[in-house]
mmCIF file of C-alpha atoms and ligand atoms in Angstrom:
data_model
loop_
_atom_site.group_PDB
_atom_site.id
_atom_site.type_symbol
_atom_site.label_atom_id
_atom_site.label_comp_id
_atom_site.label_asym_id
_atom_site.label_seq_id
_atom_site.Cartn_x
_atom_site.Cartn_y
_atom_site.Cartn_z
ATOM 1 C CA UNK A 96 10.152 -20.501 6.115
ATOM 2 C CA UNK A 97 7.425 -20.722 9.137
ATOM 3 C CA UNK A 98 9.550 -18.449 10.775
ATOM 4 C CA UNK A 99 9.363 -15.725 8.651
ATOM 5 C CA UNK A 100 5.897 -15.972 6.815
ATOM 6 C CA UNK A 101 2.952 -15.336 8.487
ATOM 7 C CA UNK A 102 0.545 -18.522 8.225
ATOM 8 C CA UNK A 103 -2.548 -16.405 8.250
ATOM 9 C CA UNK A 104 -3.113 -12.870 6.173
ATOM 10 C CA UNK A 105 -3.817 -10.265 8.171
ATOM 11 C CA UNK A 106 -4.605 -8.540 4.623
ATOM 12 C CA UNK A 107 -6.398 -9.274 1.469
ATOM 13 C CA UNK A 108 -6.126 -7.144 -1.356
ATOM 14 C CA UNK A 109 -8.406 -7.799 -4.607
ATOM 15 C CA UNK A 110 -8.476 -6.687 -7.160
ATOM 16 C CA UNK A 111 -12.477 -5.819 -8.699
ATOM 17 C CA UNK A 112 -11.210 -4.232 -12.066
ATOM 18 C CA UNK A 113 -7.698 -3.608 -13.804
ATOM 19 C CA UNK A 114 -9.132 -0.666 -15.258
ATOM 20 C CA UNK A 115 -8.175 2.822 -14.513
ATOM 21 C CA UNK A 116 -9.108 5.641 -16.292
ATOM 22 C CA UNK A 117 -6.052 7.248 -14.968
ATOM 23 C CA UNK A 118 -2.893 7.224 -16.144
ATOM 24 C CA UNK A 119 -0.345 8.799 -13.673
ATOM 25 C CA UNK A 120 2.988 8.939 -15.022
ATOM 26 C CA UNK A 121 4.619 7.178 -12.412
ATOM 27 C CA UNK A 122 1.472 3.961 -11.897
ATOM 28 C CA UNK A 123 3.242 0.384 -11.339
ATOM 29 C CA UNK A 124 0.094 -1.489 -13.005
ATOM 30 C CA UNK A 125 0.834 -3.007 -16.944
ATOM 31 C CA UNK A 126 -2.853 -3.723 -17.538
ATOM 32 C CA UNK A 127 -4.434 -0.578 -16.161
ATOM 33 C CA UNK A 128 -5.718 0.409 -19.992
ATOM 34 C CA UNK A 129 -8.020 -3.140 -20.288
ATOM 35 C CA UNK A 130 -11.403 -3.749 -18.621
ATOM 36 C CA UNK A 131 -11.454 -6.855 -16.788
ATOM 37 C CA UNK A 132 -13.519 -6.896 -14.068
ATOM 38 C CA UNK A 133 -14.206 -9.544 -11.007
ATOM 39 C CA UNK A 134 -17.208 -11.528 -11.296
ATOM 40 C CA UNK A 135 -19.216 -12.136 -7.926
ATOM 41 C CA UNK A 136 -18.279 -16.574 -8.155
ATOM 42 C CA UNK A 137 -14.713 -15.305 -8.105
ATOM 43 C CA UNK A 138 -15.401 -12.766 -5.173
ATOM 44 C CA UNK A 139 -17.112 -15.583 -3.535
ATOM 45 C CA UNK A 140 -14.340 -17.835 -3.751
ATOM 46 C CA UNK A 141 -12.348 -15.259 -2.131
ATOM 47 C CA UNK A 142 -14.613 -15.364 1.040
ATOM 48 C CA UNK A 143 -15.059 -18.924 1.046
ATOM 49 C CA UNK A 144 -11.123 -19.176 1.192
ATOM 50 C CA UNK A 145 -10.797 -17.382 4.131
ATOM 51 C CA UNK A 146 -9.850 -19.511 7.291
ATOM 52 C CA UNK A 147 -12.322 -19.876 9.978
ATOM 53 C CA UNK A 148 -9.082 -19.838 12.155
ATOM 54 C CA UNK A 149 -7.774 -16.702 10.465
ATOM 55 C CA UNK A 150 -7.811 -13.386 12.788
ATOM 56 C CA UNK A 151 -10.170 -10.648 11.335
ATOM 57 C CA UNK A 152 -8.631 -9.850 7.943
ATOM 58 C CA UNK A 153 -9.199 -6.077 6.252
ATOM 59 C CA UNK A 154 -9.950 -6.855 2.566
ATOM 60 C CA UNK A 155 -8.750 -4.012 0.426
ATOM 61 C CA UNK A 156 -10.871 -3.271 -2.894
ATOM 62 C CA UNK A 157 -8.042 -1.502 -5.219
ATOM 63 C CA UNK A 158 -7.341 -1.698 -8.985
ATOM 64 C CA UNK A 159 -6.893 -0.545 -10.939
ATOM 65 C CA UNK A 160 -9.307 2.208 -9.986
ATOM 66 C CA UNK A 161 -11.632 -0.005 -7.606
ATOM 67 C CA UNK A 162 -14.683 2.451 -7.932
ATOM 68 C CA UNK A 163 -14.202 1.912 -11.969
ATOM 69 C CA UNK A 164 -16.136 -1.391 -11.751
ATOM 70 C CA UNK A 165 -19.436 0.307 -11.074
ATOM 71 C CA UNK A 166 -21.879 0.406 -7.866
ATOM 72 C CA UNK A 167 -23.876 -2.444 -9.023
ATOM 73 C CA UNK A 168 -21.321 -4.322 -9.285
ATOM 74 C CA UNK A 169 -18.952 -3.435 -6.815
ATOM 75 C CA UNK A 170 -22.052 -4.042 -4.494
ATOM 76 C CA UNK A 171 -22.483 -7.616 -5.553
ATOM 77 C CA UNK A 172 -18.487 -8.418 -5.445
ATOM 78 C CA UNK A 173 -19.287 -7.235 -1.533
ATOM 79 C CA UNK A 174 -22.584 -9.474 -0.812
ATOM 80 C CA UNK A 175 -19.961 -13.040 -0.483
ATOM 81 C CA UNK A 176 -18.239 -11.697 2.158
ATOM 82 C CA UNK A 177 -21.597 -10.275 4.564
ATOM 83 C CA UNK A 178 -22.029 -12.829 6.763
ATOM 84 C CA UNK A 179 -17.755 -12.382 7.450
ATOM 85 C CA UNK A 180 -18.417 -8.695 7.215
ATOM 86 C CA UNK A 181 -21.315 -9.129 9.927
ATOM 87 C CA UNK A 182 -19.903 -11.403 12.302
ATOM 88 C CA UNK A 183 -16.641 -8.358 12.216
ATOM 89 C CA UNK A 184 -14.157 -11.320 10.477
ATOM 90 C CA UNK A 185 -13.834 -9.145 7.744
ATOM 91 C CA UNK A 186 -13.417 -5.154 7.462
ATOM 92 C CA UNK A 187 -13.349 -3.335 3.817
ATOM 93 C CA UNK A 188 -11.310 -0.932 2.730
ATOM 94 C CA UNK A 189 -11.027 1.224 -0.889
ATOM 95 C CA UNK A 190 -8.328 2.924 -2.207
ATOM 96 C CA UNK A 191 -9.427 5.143 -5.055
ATOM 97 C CA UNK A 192 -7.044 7.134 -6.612
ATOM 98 C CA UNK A 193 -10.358 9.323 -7.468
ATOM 99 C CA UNK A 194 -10.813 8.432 -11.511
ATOM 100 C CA UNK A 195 -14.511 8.158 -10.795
ATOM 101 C CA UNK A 196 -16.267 10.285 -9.396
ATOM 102 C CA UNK A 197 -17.462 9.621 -5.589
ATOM 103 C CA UNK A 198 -21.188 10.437 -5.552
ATOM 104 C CA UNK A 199 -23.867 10.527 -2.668
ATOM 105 C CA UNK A 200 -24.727 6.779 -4.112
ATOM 106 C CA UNK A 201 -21.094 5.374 -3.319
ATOM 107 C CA UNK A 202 -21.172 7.226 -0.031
ATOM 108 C CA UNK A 203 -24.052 5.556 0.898
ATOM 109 C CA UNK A 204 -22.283 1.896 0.191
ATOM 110 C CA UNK A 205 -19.340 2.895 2.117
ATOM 111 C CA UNK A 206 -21.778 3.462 4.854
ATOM 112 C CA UNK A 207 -23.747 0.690 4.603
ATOM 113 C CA UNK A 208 -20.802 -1.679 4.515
ATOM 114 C CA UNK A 209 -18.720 0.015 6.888
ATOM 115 C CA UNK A 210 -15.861 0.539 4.288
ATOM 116 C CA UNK A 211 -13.139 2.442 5.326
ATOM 117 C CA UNK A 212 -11.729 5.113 2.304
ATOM 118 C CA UNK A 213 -8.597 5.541 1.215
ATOM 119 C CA UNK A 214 -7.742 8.832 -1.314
ATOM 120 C CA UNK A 215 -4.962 8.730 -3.301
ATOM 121 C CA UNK A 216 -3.799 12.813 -3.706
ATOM 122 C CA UNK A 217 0.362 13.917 -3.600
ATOM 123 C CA UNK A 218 0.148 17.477 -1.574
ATOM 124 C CA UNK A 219 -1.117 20.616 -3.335
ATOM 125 C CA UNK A 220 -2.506 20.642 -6.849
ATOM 126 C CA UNK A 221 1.047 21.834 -8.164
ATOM 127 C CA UNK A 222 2.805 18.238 -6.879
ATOM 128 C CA UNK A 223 -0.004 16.519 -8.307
ATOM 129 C CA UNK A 224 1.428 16.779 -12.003
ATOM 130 C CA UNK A 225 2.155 13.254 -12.211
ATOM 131 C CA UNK A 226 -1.618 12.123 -11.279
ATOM 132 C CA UNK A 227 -3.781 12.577 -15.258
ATOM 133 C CA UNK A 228 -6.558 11.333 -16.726
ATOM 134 C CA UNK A 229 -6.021 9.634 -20.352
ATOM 135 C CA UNK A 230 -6.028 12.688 -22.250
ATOM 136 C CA UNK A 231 -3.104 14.432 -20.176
ATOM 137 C CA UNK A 232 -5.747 16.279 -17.676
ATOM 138 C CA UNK A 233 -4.579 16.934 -14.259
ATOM 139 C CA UNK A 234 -7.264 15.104 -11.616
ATOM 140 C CA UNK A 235 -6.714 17.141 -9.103
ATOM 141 C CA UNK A 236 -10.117 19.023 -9.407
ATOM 142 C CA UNK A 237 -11.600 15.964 -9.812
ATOM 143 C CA UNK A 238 -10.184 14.061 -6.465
ATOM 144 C CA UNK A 239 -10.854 16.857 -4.611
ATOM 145 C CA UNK A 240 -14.613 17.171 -5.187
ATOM 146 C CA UNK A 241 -14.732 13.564 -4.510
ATOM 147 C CA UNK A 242 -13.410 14.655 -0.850
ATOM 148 C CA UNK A 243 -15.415 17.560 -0.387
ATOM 149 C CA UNK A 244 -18.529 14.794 -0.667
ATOM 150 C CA UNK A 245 -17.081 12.677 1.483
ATOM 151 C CA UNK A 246 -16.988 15.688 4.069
ATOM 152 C CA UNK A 247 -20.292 16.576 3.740
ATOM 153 C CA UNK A 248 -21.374 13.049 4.377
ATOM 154 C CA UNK A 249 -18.733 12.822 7.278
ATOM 155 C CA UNK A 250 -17.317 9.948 6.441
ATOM 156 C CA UNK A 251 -13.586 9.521 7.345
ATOM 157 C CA UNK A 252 -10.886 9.127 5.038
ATOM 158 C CA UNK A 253 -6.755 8.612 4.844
ATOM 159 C CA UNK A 254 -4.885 9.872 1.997
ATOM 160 C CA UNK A 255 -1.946 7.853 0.571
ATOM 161 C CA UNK A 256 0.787 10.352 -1.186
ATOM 162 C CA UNK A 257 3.390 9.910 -3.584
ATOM 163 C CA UNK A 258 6.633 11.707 -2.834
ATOM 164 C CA UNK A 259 8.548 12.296 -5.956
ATOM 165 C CA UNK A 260 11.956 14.012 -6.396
ATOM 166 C CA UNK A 261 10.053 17.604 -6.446
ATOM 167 C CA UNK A 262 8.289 17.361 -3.710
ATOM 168 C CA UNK A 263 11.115 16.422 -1.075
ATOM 169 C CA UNK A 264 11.724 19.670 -0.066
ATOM 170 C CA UNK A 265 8.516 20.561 0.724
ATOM 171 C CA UNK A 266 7.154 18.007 3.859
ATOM 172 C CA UNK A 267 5.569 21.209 5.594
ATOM 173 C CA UNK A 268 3.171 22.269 2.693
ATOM 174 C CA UNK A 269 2.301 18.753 1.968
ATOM 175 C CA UNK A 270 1.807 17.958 5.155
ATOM 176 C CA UNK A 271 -0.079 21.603 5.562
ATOM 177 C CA UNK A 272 -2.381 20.756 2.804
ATOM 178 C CA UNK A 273 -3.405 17.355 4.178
ATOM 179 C CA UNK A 274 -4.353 18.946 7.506
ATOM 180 C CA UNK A 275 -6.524 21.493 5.808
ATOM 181 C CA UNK A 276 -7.594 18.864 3.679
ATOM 182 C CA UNK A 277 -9.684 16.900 6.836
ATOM 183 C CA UNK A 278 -7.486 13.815 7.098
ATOM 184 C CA UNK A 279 -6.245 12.530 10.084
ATOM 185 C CA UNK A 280 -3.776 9.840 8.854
ATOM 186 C CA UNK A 281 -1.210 10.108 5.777
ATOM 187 C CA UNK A 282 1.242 7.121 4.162
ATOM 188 C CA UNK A 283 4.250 8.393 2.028
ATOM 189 C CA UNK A 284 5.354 6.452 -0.355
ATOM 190 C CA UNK A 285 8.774 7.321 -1.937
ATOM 191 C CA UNK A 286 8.764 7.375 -5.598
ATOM 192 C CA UNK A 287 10.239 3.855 -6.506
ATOM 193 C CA UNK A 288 10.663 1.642 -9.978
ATOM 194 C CA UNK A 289 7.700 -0.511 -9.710
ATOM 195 C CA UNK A 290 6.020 -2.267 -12.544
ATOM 196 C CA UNK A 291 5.295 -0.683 -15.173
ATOM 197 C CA UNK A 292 7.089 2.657 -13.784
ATOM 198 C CA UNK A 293 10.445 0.859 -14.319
ATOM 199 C CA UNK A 294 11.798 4.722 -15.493
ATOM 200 C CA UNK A 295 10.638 6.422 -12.332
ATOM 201 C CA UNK A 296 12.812 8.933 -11.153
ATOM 202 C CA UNK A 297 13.635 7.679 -6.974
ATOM 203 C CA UNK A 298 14.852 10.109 -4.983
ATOM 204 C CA UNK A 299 18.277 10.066 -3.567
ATOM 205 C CA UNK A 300 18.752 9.290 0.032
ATOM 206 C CA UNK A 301 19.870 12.782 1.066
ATOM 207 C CA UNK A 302 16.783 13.897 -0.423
ATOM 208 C CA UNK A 303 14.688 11.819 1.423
ATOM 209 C CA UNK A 304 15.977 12.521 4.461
ATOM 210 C CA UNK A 305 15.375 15.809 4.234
ATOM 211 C CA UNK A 306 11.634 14.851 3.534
ATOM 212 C CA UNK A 307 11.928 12.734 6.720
ATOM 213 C CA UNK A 308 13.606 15.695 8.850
ATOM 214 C CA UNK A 309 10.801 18.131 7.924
ATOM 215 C CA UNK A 310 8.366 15.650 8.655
ATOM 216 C CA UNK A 311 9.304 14.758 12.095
ATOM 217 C CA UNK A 312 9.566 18.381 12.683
ATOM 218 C CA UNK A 313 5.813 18.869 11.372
ATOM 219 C CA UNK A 314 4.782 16.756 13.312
ATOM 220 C CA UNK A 315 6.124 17.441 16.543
ATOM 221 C CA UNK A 316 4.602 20.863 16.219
ATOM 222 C CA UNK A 317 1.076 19.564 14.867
ATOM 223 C CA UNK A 318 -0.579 16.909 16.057
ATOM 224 C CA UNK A 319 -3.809 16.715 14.007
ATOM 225 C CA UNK A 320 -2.582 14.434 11.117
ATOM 226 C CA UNK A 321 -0.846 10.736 11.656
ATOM 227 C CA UNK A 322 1.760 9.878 9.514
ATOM 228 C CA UNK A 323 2.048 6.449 8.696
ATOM 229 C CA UNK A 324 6.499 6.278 8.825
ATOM 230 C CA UNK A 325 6.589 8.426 11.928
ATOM 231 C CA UNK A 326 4.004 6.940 13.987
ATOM 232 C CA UNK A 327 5.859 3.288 13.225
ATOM 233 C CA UNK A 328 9.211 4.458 14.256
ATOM 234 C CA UNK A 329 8.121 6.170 17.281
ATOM 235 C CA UNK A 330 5.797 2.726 18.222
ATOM 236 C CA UNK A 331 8.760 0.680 17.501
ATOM 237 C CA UNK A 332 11.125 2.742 19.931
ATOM 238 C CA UNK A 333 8.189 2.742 22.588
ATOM 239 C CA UNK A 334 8.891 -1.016 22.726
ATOM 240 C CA UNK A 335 10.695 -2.909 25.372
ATOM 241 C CA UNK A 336 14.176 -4.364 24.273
ATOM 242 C CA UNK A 337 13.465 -7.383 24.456
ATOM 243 C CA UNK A 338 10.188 -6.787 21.466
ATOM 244 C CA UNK A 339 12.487 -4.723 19.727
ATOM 245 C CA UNK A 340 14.655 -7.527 19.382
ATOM 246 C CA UNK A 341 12.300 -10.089 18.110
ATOM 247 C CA UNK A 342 12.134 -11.321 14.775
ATOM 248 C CA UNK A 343 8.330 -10.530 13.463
ATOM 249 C CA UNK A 344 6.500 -12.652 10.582
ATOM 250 C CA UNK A 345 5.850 -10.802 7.127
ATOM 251 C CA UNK A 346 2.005 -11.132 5.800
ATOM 252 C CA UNK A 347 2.086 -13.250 2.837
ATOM 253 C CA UNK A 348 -0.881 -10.342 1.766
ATOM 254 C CA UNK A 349 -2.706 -12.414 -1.198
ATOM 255 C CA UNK A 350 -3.947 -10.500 -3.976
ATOM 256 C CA UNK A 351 -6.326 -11.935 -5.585
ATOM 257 C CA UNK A 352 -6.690 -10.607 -9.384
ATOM 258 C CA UNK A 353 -9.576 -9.846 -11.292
ATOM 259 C CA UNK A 354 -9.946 -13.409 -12.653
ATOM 260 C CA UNK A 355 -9.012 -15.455 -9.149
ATOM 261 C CA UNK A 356 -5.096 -15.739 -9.543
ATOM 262 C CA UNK A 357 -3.084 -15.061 -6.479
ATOM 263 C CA UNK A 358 -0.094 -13.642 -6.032
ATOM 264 C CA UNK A 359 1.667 -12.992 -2.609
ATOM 265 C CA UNK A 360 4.133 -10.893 -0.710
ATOM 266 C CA UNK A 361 3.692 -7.666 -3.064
ATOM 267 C CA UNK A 362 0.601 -6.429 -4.773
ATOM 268 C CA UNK A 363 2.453 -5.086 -7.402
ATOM 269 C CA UNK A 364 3.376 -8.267 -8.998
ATOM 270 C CA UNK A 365 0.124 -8.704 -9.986
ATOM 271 C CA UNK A 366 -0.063 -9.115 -14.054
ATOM 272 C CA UNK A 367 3.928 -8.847 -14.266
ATOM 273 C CA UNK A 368 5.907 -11.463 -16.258
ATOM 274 C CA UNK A 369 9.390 -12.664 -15.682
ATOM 275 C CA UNK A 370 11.511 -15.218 -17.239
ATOM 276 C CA UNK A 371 12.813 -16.464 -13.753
ATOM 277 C CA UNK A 372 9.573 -16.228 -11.585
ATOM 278 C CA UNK A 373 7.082 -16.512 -15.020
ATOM 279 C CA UNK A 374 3.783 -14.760 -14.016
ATOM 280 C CA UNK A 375 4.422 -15.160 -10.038
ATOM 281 C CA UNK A 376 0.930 -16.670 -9.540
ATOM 282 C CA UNK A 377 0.167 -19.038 -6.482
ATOM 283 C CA UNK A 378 -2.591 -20.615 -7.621
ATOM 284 C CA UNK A 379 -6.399 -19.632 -8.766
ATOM 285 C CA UNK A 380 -9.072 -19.051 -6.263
ATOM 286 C CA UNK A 381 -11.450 -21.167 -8.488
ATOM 287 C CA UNK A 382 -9.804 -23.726 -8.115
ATOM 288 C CA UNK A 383 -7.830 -24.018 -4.807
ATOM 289 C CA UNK A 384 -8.646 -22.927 -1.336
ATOM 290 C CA UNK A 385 -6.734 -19.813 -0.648
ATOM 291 C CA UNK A 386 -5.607 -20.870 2.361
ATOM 292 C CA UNK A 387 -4.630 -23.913 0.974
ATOM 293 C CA UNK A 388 -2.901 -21.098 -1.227
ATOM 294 C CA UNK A 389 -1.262 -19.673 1.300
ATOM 295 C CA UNK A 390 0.368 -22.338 2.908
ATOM 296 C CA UNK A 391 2.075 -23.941 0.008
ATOM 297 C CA UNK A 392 3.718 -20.166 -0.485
ATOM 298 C CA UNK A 393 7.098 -21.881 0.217
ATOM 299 C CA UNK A 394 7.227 -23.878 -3.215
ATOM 300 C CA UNK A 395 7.331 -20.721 -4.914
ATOM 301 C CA UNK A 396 10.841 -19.593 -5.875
ATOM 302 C CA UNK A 397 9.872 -16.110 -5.052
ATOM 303 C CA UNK A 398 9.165 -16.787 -1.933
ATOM 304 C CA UNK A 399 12.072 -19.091 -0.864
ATOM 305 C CA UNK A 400 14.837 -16.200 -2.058
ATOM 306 C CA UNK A 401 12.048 -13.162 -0.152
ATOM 307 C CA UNK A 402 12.518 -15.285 2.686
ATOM 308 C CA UNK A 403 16.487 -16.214 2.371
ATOM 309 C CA UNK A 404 16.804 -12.764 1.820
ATOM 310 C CA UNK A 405 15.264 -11.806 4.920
ATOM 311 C CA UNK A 406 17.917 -13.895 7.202
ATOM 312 C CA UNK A 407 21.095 -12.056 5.239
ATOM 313 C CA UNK A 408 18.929 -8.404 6.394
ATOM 314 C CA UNK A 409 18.865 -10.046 9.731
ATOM 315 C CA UNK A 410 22.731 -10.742 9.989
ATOM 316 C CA UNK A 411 23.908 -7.773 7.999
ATOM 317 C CA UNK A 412 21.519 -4.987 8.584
ATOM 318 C CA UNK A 413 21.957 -2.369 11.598
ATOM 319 C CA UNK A 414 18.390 -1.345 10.761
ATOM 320 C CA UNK A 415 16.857 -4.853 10.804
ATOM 321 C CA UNK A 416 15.117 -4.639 13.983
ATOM 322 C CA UNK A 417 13.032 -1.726 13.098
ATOM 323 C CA UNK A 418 12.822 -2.725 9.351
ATOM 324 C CA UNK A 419 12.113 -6.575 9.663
ATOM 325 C CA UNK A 420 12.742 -6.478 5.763
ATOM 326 C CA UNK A 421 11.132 -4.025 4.256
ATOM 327 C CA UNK A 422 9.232 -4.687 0.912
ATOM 328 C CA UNK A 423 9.479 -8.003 -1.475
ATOM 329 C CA UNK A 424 8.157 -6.322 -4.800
ATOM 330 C CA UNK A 425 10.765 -3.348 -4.670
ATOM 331 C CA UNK A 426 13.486 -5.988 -4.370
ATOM 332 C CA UNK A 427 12.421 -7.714 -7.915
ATOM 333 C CA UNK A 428 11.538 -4.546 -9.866
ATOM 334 C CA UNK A 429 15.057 -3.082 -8.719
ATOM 335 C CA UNK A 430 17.358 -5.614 -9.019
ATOM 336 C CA UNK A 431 15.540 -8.621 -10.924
ATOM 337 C CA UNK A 432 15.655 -10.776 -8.201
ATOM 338 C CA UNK A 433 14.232 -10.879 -4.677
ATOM 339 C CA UNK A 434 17.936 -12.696 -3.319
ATOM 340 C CA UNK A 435 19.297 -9.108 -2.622
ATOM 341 C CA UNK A 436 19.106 -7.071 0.636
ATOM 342 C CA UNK A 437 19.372 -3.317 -0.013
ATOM 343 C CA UNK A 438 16.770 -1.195 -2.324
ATOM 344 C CA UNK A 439 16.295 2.590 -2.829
ATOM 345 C CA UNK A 440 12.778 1.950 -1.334
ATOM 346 C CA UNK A 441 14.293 0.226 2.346
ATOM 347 C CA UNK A 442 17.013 3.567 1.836
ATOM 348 C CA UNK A 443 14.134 6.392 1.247
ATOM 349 C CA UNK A 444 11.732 4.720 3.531
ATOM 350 C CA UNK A 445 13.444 2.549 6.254
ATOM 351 C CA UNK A 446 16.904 3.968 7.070
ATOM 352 C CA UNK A 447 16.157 7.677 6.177
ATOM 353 C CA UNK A 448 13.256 8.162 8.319
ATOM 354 C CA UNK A 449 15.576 6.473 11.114
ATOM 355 C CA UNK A 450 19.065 8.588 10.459
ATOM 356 C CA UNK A 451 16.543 11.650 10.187
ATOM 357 C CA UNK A 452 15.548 11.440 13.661
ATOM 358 C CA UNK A 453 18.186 10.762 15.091
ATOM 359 C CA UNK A 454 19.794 13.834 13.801
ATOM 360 C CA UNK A 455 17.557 15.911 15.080
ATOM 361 C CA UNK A 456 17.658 14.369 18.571
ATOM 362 C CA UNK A 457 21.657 14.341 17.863
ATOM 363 C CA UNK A 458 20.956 18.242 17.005
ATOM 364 C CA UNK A 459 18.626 18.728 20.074
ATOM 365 C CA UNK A 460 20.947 17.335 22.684
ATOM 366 C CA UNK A 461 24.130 19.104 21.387
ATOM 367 C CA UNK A 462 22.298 22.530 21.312
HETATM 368 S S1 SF4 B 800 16.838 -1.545 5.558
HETATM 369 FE FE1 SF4 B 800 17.008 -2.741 3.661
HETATM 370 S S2 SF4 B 800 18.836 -3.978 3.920
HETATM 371 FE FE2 SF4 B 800 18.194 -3.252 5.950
HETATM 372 S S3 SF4 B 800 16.867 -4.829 6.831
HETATM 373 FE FE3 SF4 B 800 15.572 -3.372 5.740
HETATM 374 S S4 SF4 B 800 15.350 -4.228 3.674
HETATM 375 FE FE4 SF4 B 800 17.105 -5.248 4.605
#
């Protein structure tokens, strides 16, 4: 087990409020309609329960929608975590999928706090037809003006994009619009059934791959935007053989919901049932360390078949030493179970990217 989990997070996701007053068609989250919201003795838990032996951890507010809890709020789930925050053991980070409205006044606590901001937007308003409000509205105007204030203020921002079936065969206009859009770094994530989007529509392989082609072939031509997949690969061949070959050790990432319950390995577990692995919760922040938490992950059923899992990747896999295993979550809300190896996410996300590039260097050396 030590050898594949991580003993210290490197990231802590929590959770402020399962609210969102977004509904995109394809969101993983089952409890995104109720308003629960984080109180500060839970938040301080959190920071109490980080290790004083534990590397600098980034601490990433998301939701629901994150900036849905309110300023005030949001301001006093931040105030446990200062004197981490000040002494640089602790960076923040929000993802907002932009279903509130990012004013001068949130600006000024990103500042103040030094949180990095991540935008959730798909490409060009016509991709973004999966991202509504409750009544059926597209957001797009809305997310957008929310970047155009955090341009004026100059504060930095990454995007994280959705890539359904549609917009596959269009990497170059995606990737277009996120230059033009001021962002220097970009994650794709592959449509996949997650939570609550157990109908999502993946795309096939071939697809993605063609995503993948287009996108190394952006990006060798442009070099203002990174993109999460294609500066990993490229890192990951820049390695000597002998790193390349190692194993590495997955982050057991804790997310800590709204009410102090833990879950690890895959955010999007969090408020999912199951008959096998019942509500996957660690244990409660109020009432155990998280580190203490953390270390005990290996009691967990979940864990024990993530981690068995890992070892059959290891000896069938011809993509494991890039990979290292891919993604737990995708895994369960696939197949049921987290004792299989191959998904449609490690397919669209792991080995396409991989067989994409090396066609085109195939294509570039036989030319
Ligand atoms: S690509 Fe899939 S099957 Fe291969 S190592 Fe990664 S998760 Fe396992």
């Amino acid at each position: 087990m030590a050898q594949w989990l991580a003993a210290q997070p490197k990231t802590i996701v929590v959770q402020p409020t399962t609210l969102c007053p977004m509904d995109c068609t394809y969101c993983y989250l089952l409890e995104r309609h109720l308003k629960q919201e984080m109180t500060p003795q839970v938040a301080s838990a959190v920071a109490d329960g980080i290790g004083p032996s534990w590397e600098p951890v980034e601490v990433v507010w998301h939701g629901g929608e994150p900036l849905a809890v309110g300023l005030t709020r949001f301001v006093e789930l931040l105030q446990p975590f200062e004197s981490l925050r000040q002494a640089r053991r602790v960076r923040h980070k929000v993802q907002t999928g932009g279903g509130r409205p990012i004013t001068d006044a949130w600006c000024d606590v990103f500042e103040q706090y030094e949180i990095g901001v991540g935008v959730s937007i798909d490409g060009p308003r016509e991709l973004n037809h999966h991202r509504v409000d409750r009544g059926g509205r597209p957001m797009f105007d809305r997310t957008i003006a929310g970047i155009e204030t955090l341009k004026r203020r100059c504060i930095p921002f990454t995007v994280l994009a959705v890539v359904s079936q549609d917009g596959t065969g269009q990497a170059a206009q995606v990737l277009d619009f996120m230059r033009d859009l001021g962002t220097s770094w970009v994650g794709f994530n592959i449509e996949a059934k997650e939570g609550a989007n157990s109908d999502g529509q993946t795309p096939s392989i071939d697809h993605a791959r063609q995503f993948w082609r287009d996108t190394f072939e952006w990006c060798r031509r442009n070099n203002d935007v990174t993109v999460r997949e294609v500066s990993n690969l490229l890192g990951f061949l820049g390695l000597t053989q002998e790193r390349r070959d190692a194993d590495s050790q997955h982050d057991p990432i804790p997310t800590i919901a709204w009410n102090g319950d833990v879950v690890l390995l895959s955010p999007e577990l969090l408020g999912v049932r199951s008959v096998t692995y019942d509500d996957f919760v660690a244990g409660n922040v109020l009432e155990d360390d998280l580190s203490a938490i953390v270390q005990r992950s290996d009691e967990l059923l979940y864990v024990q078949e993530f981690t068995n899992a890992l070892e059959t990747c290891k000896q069938t896999c011809e993509f494991f030493s890039f990979c290292q295993g891919a993604h737990a979550g995708d895994r369960f809300f696939e197949h049921g179970t987290f004792a299989v190896t191959e998904t449609d996410h490690c397919r669209n996300s792991v080995q396409a990217p991989v067989l994409a590039l090396a066609e085109l260097l195939q294509a570039k050396g036989s030319r």
